[in-house]
Coordinates of C-alpha atoms and ligand atoms in Angstrom, one line a residue:
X16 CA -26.6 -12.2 -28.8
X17 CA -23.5 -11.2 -27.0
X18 CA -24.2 -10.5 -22.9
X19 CA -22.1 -8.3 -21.3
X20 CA -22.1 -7.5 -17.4
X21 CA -20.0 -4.8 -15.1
X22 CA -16.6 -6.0 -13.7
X23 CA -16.7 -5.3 -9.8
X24 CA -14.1 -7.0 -7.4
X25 CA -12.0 -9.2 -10.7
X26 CA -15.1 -10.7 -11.4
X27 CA -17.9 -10.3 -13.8
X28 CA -21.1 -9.1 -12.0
X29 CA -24.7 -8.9 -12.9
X30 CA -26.6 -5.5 -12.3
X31 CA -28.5 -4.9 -9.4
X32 CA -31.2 -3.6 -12.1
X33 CA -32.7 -6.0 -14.6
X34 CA -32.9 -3.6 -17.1
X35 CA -30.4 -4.4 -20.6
X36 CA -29.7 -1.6 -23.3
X37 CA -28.9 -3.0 -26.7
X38 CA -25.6 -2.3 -28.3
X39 CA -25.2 -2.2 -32.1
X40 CA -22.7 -2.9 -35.0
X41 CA -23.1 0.5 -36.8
X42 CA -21.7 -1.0 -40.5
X43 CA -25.1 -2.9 -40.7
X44 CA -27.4 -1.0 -37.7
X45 CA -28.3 -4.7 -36.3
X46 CA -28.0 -5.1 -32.5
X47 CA -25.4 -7.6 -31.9
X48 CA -24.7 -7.2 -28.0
X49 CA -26.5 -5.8 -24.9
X50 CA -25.5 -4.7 -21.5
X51 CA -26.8 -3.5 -18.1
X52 CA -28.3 -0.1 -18.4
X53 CA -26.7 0.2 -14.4
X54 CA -27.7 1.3 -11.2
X55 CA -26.6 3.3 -8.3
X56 CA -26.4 0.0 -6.5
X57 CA -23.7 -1.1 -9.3
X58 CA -21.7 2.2 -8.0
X59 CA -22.3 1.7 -4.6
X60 CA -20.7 -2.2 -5.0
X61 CA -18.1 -0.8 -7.2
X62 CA -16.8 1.6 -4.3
X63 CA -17.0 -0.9 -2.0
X64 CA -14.7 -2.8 -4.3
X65 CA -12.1 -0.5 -4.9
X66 CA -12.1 0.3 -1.1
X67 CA -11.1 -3.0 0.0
X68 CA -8.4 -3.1 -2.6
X69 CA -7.1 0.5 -1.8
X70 CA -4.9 -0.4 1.9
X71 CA -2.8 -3.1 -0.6
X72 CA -3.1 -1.3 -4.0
X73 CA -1.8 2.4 -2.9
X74 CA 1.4 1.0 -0.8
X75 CA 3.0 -1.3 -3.2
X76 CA 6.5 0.0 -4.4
X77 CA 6.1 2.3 -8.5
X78 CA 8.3 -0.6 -9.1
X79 CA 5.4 -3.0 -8.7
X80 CA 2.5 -1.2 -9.8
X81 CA 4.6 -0.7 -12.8
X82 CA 4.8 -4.3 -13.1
X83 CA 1.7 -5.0 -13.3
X84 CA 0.9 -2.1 -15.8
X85 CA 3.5 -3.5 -18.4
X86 CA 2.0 -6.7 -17.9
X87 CA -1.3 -5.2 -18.6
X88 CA -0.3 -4.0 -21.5
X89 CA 2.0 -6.8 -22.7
X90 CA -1.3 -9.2 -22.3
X91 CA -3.1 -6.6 -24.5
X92 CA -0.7 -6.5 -27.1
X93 CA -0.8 -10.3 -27.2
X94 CA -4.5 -10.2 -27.8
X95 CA -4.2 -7.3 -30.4
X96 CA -6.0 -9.4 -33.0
X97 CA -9.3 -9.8 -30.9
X98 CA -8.8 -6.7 -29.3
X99 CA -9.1 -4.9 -33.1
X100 CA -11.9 -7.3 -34.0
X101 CA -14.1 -6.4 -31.2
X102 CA -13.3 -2.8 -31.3
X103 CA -13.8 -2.3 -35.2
X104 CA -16.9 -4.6 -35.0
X105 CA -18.5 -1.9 -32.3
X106 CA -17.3 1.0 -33.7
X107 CA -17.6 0.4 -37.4
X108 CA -14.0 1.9 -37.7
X109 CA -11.8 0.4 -41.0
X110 CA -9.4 -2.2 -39.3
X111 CA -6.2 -0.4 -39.9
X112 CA -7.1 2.3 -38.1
X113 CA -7.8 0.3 -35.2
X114 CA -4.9 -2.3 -35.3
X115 CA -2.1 0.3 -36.3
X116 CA -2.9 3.2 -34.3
X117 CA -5.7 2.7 -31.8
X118 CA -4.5 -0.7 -30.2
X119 CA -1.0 0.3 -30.0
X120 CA -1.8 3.4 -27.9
X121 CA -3.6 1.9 -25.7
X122 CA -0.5 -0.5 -24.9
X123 CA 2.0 2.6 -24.8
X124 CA -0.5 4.4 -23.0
X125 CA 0.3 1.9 -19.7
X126 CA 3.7 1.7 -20.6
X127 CA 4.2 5.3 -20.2
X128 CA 2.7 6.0 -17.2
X129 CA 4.1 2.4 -15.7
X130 CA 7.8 4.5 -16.6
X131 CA 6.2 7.8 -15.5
X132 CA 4.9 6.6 -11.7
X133 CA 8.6 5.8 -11.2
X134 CA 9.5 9.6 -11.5
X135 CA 6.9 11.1 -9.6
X136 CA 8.0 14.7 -8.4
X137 CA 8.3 14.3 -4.7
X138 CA 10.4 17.2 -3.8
X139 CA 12.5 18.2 -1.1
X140 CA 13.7 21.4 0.5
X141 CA 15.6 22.3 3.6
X142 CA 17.9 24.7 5.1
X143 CA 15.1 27.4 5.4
X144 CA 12.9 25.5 7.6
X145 CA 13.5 22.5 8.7
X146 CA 13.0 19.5 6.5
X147 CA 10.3 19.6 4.1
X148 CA 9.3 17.1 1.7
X149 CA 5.9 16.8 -0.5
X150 CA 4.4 13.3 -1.6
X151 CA 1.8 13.1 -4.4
X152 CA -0.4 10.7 -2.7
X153 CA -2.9 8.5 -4.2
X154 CA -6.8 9.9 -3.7
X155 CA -8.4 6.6 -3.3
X156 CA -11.2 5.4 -5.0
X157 CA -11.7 7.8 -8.9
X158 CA -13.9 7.3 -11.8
X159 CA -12.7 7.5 -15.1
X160 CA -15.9 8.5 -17.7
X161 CA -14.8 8.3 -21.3
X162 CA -17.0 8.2 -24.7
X163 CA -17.5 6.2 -27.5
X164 CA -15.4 7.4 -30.5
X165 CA -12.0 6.0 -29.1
X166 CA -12.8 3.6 -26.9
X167 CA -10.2 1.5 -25.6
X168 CA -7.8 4.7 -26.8
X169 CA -9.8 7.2 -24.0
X170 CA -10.2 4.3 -21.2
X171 CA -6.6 3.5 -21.2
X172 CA -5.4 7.3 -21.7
X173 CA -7.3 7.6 -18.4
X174 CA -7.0 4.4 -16.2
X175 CA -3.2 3.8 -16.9
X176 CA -2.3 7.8 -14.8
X177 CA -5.3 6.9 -12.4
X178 CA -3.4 3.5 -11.6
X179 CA 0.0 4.4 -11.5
X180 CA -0.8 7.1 -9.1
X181 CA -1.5 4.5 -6.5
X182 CA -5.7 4.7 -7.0
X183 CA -8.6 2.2 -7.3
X184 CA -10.4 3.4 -10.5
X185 CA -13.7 2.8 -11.3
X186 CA -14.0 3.0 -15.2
X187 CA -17.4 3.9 -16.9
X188 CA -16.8 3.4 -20.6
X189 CA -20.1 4.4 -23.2
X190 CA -22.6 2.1 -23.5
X191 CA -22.8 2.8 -27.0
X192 CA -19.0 0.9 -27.2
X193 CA -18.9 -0.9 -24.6
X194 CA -16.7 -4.2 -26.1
X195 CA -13.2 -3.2 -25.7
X196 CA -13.7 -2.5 -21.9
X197 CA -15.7 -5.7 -21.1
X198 CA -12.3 -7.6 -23.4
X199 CA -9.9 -5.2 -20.8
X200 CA -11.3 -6.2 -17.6
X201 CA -11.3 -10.0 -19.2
X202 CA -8.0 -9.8 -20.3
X203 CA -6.7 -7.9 -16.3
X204 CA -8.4 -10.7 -14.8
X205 CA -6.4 -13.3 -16.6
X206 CA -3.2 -12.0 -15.5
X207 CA -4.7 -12.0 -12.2
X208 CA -4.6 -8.2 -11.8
X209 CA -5.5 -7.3 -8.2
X210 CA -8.9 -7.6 -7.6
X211 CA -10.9 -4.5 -7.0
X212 CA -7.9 -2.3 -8.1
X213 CA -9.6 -1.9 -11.4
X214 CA -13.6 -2.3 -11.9
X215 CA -15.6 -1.6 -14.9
X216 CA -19.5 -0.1 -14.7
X217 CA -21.2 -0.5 -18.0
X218 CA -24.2 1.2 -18.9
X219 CA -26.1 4.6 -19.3
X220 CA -24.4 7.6 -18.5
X221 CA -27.3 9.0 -16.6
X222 CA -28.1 6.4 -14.4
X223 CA -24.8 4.3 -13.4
X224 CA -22.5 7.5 -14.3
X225 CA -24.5 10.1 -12.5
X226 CA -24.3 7.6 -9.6
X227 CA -20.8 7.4 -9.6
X228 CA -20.1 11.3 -9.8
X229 CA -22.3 12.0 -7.1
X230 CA -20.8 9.2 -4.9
X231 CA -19.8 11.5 -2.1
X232 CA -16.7 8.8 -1.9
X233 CA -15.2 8.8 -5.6
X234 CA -12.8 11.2 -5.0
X235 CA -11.5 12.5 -8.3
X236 CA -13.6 11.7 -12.2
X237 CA -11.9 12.2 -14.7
X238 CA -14.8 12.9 -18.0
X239 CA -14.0 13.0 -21.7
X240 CA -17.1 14.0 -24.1
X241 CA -19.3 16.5 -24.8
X242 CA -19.4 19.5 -23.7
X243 CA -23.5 19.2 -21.9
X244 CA -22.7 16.3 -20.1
X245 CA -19.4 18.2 -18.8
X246 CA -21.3 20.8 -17.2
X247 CA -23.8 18.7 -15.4
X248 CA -20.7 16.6 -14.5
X249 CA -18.8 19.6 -13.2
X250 CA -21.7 21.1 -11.3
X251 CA -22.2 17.8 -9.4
X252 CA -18.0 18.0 -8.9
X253 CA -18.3 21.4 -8.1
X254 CA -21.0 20.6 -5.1
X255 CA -18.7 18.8 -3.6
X256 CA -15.9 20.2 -3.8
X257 CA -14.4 17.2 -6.1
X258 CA -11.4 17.1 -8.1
X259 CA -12.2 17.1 -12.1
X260 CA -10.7 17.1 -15.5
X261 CA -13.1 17.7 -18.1
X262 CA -12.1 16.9 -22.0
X263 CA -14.7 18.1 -24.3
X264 CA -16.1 18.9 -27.6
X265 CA -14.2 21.2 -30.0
X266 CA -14.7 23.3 -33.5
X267 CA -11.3 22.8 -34.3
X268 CA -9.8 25.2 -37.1
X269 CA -7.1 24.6 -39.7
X270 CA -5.5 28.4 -41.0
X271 CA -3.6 27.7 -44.3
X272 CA -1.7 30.1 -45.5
X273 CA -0.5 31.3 -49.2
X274 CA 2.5 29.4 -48.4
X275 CA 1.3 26.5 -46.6
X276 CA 3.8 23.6 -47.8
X277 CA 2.8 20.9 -50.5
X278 CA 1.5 18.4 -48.5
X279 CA -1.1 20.5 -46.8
X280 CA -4.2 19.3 -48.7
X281 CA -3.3 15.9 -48.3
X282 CA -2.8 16.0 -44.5
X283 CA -6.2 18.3 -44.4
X284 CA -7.9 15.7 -46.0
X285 CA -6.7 13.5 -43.1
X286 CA -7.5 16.1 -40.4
X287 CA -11.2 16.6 -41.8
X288 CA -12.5 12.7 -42.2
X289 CA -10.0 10.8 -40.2
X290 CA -12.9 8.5 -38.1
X291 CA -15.2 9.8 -40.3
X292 CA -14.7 13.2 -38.2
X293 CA -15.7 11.5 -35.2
X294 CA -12.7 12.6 -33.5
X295 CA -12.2 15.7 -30.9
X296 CA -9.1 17.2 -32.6
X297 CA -10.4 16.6 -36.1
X298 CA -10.3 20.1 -38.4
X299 CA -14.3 21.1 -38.8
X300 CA -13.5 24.7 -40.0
X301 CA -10.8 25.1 -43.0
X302 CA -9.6 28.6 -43.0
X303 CA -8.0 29.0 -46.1
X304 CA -5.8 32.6 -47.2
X305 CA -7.6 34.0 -50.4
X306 CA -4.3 33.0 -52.9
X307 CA -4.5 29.2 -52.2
X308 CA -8.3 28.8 -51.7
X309 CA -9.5 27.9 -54.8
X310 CA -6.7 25.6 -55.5
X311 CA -6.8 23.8 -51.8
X312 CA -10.6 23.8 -52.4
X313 CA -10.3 22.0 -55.6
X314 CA -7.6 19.2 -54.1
X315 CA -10.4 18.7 -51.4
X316 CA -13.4 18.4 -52.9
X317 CA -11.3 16.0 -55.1
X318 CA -9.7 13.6 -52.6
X319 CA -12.6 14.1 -50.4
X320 CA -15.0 12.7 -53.1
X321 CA -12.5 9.9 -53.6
X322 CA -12.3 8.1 -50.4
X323 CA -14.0 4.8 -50.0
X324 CA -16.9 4.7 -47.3
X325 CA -17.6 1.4 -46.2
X326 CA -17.3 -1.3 -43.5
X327 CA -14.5 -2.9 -41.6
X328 CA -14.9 -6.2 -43.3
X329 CA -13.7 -4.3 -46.8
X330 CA -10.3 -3.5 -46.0
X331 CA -10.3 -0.9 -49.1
X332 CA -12.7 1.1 -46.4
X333 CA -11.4 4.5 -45.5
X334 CA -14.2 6.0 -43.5
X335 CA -16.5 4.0 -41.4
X336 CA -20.4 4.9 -40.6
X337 CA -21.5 7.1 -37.2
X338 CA -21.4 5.2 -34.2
X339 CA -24.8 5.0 -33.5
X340 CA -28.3 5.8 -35.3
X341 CA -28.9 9.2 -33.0
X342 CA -25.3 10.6 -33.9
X343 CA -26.0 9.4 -37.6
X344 CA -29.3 11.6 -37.8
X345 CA -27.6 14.4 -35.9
X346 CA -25.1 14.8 -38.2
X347 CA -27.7 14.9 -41.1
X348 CA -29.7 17.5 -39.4
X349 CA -26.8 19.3 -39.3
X350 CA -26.0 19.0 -42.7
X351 CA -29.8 20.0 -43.7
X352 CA -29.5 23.4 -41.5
X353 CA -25.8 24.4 -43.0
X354 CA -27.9 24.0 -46.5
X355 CA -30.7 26.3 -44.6
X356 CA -27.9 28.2 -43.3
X357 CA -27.0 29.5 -47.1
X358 CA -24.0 26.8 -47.0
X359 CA -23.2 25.1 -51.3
X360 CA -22.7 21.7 -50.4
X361 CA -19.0 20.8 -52.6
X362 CA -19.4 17.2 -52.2
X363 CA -20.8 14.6 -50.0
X364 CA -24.4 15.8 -48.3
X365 CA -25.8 12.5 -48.0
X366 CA -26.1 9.3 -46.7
X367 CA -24.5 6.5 -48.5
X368 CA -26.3 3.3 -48.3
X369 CA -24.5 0.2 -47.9
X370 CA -26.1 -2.8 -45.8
X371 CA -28.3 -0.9 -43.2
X372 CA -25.0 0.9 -41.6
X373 CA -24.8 4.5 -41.3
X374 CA -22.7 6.3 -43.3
X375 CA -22.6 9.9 -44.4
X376 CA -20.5 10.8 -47.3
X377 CA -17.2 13.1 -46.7
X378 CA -19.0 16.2 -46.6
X379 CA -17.4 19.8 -47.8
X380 CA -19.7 23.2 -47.4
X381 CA -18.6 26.3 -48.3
X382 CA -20.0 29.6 -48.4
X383 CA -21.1 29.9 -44.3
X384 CA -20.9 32.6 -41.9
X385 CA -18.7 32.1 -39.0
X386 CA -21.8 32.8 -37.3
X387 CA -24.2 30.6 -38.3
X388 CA -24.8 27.7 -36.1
X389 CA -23.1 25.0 -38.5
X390 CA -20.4 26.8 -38.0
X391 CA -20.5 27.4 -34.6
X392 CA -21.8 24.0 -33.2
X393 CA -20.3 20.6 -33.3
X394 CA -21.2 18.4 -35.5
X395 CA -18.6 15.9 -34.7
X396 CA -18.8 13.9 -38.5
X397 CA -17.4 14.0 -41.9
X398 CA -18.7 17.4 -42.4
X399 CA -16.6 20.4 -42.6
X400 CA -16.4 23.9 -43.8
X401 CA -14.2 26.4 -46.1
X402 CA -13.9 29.9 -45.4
X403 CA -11.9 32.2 -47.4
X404 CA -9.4 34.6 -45.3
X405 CA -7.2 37.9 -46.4
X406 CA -4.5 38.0 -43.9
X407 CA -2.9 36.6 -40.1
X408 CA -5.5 39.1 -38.1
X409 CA -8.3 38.2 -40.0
X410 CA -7.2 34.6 -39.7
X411 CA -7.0 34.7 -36.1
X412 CA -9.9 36.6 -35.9
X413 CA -11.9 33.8 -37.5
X414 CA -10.1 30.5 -35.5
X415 CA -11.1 32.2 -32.5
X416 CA -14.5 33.5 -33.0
X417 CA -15.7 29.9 -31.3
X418 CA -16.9 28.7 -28.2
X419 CA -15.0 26.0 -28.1
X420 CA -10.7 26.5 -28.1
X421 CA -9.6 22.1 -28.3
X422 CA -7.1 22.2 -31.0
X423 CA -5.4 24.2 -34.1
X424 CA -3.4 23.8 -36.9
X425 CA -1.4 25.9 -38.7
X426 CA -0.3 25.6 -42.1
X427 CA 2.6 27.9 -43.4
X428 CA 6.5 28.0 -44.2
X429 CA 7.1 31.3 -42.4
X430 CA 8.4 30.5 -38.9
X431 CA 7.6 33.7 -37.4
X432 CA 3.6 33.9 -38.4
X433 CA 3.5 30.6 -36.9
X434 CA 4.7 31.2 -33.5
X435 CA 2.4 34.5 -33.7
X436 CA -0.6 32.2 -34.6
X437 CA 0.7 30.1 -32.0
X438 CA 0.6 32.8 -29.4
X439 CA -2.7 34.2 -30.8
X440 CA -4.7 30.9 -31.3
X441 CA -7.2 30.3 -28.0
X442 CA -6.7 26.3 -28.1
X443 CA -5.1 24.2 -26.0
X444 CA -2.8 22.9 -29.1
X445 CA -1.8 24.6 -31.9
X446 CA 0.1 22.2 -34.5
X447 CA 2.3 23.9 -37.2
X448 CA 2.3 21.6 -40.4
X449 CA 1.3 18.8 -39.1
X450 CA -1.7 17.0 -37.1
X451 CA -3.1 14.5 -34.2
X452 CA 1.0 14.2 -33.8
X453 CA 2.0 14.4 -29.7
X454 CA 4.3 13.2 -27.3
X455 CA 2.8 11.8 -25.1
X456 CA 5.1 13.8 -22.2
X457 CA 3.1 17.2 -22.7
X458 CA -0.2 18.1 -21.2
X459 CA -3.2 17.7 -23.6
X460 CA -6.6 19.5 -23.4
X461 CA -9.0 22.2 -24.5
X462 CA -9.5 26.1 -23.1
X463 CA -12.9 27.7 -23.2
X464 CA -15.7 25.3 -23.6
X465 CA -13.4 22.5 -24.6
X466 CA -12.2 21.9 -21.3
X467 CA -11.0 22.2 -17.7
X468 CA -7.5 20.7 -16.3
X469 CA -5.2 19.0 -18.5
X470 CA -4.5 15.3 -19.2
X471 CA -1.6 13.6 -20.5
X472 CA 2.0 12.9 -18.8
X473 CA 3.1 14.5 -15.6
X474 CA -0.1 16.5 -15.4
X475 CA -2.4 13.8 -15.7
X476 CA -0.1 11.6 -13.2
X477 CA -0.2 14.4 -10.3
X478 CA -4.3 15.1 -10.9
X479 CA -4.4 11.7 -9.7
X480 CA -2.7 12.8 -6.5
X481 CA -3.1 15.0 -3.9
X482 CA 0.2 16.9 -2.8
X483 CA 1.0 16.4 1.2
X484 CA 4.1 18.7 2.6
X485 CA 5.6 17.2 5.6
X486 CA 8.0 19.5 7.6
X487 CA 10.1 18.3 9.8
X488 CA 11.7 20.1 12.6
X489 CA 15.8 19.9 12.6
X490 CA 16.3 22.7 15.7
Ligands
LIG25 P1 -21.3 12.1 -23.9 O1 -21.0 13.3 -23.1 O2 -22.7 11.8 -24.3 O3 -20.9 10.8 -23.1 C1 -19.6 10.6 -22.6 C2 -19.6 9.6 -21.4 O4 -20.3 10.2 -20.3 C3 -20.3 8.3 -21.7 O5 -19.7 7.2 -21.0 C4 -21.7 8.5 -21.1 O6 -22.4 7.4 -20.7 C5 -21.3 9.4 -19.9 N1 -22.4 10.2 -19.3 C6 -23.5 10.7 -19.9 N2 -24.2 11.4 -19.1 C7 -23.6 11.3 -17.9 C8 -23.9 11.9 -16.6 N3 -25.0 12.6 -16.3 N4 -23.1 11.6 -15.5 C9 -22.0 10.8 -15.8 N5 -21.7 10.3 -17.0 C10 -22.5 10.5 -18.0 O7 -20.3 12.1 -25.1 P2 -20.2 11.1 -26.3 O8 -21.4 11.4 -27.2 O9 -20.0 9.7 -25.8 O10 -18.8 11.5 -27.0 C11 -18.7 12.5 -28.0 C12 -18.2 13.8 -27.4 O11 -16.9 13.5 -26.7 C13 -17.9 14.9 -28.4 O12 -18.4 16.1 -27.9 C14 -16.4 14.9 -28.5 O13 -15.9 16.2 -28.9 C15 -16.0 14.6 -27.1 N6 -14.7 14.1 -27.0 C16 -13.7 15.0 -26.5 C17 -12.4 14.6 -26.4 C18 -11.3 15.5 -25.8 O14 -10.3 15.0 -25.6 N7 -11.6 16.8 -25.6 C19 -12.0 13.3 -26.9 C20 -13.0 12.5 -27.5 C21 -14.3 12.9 -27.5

């Protein structure tokens, strides 16, 4: 059994709490790992961590603290190998995926914002009155709160802004991945990262990461996951007048038009059961215009019913099982009311069984309401479905009707109906032709009840920051 502790001050640390919470590999469902379940003490020694490090951390030259995020992320690139192993083992997620995309992002993830602190947009102005100049200063001590379908992708997306900023970041990964975080903090502490700069709190969200939100001293969180935990999260922000950026859950549509190019099926197919659908920005609703339906229908359902569900150890596997046994039988339930709902299952529907892990097979409905709640809710798996659509306003019409307003695509050779759909669509990204592409320059996140601030490159930088105008008299 694999113990894993918090990281407070560069070194491991037990929890104030005795209490452990197991953690399990989900391509078999055997507990392999535990950690703390946490403890407000944990936060409390956690602040007083970052504190200390603060007065040495948030006056070093960019130059240096981008230092020591390249070396950060040159250490993780040389451990790539165990960084993939450990992930895919606690995520159940096919290799590749992990080793090409997900490890690599999470190096260029603190390589951009090591380049990015070096431009930070302290401006200037005089002539008009006096001298004035604004600094982005650092906030201090902030907690970064990320969840458990990306998790080393999330965490670094989040700590490598909070850092370069100048801050002392407490990170609070789930405790339902918590492997990649623990291997972080080991591999930061081998290159002798500052001490305190950069702490980790394992453990349950409401007991160590309500702690840490209410902590009338963390001055900033930054939260990614769903949607309920956002609002308690922003209410407690909110109290205190605390600076947040929430990322949430999404119902993302896909809108294919009559002349959606060649390749659209293909990259749908992608877009639906990437991560078995356990991603944010995956397509859950397939909007397709009433001349192409039956044929995109048919390549789906197809392709769909082709891909190979299995563990990371088969590296055949295209689709891993849900990350844990409660989002496993939430996505089933969910599967069970779409049927109740009048949904015709088109492939998929049910578990597959393979070695105790829990996998659902790539799962196509059509034949819903946009307003029933399988359609409305997220289900956050490989389940997805097809609605049928006459033209752009009826298209629109149906991306919008949602709660939710993460991510769209758009699939179409006419240049003009896409920057209409563009204009139209109430997400916070609208792809045209493609998907989960983005530089990671531009602000990322969701409108409506997707989210609240933005992430990603200058925007995520200056939320780490609070803007201080100094005037200077020249009479
Ligand atoms: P979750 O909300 O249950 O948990 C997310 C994190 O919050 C975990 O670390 C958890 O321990 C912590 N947490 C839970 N309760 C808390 C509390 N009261 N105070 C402080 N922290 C608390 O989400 P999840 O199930 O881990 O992740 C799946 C969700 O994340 C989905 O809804 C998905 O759409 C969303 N997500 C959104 C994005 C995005 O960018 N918009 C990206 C990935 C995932």
């Amino acid at each position: 059994m694999i113990g894993i502790e918090h990281w407070i001050a560069g070194e491991r640390r037990a929890s104030a709490a005795a209490d452990r919470l197991p953690v399990s590999d989900p391509a078999t469902g055997t507990v392999y790992a535990e950690c703390p379940r946490g403890h407000s003490q944990d936060a409390e020694a956690a602040v007083a961590a970052a504190e200390a490090a603060f007065p040495v951390w948030s006056v070093l030259k960019p130059s240096e603290r981008a230092r020591w995020l390249n070396r950060l992320a040159d250490a993780i690139e040389a451990r790539s190998k165990a960084f993939t192993a450990c992930e895919s083992r606690d995520t159940g997620k096919p290799l590749a995926l992990v080793r090409d995309i997900e490890v690599p992002r999470a190096v260029a993830n603190f390589r951009f914002f090591a380049a990015q602190c070096l431009n930070a947009p302290d401006h200037a102005f005089h002539d008009e009155a006096g001298l004035n100049y604004t600094r982005h200063a650092p906030l201090g001590t902030v907690a970064v709160i990320s969840p458990w379908n990306l998790p080393l992708y999330l965490l670094s997306w989040k700590l490598a802004p909070a850092l370069a900023a100048g801050n002392c970041v407490i990170a609070k990964p789930s405790e339902i991945t918590p492997m990649s975080a623990e291997l972080l903090a080991e591999v930061a502490h081998s290159i002798g990262f500052p001490a305190g700069v950069l702490n980790l709190l394992q453990g349950a969200g409401d007991t160590v990461g309500a702690a840490l939100v209410a902590h009338p001293r963390v001055r900033a969180v930054s939260f990614t996951g769903s949607t309920r935990v956002g609002h308690t999260i922003a209410a407690e922000c909110a109290r205190q007048f605390k600076k947040v950026t929430l990322e949430m859950g999404g119902k993302n549509p896909a809108v294919v038009f009559d002349d959606a190019p060649e390749h659209t099926p293909a990259a749908l197919l992608r877009a639906a059961f990437q991560n078995s659908g356990q991603i944010c920005l995956c397509a859950s609703r397939i909007l397709v215009q009433r001349g192409r339906y039956e044929q995109v229908k048919a390549a789906l359902v197809r392709d769909a019913a082709a891909l190979r569900v299995g563990p990371p150890s088969d590296s055949a596997s295209q689709l891993g099982p849900m990350m844990s046994k409660a989002h496993f039988d939430k996505v089933m339930a969910y599967i069970a009311l779409a049927r109740e709902e009048g949904g015709r299952i088109l492939c998929g529907g049910e578990a597959v069984e393979r070695d105790g892990g829990w996998y659902i097979a790539p799962t196509l409905i059509e034949g819903l309401p946009m307003s029933a709640r399988s359609c409305r809710e997220e289900i956050f798996g490989p389940v997805v479905s097809l609605h049928p659509f006459e033209d752009e306003r009826d298209a629109l019409a149906l991306a919008n009707d949602s709660e939710y307003g993460l991510a769209a695509s758009v699939w179409t050779r006419d240049l003009g109906r896409a920057r209409r759909m563009a204009d139209g669509l109430q997400t916070g990204i609208v792809w045209i032709n493609t998907w989960m592409q983005r530089d990671l320059r531009t602000p990322f996140g969701g409108m409506k009840q997707s989210g609240f601030g933005r992430e990603g490159g200058l925007e995520a930088l200056l939320f780490f920051t609070e803007p201080k105008t100094v005037c200077i008299g020249t009479d």
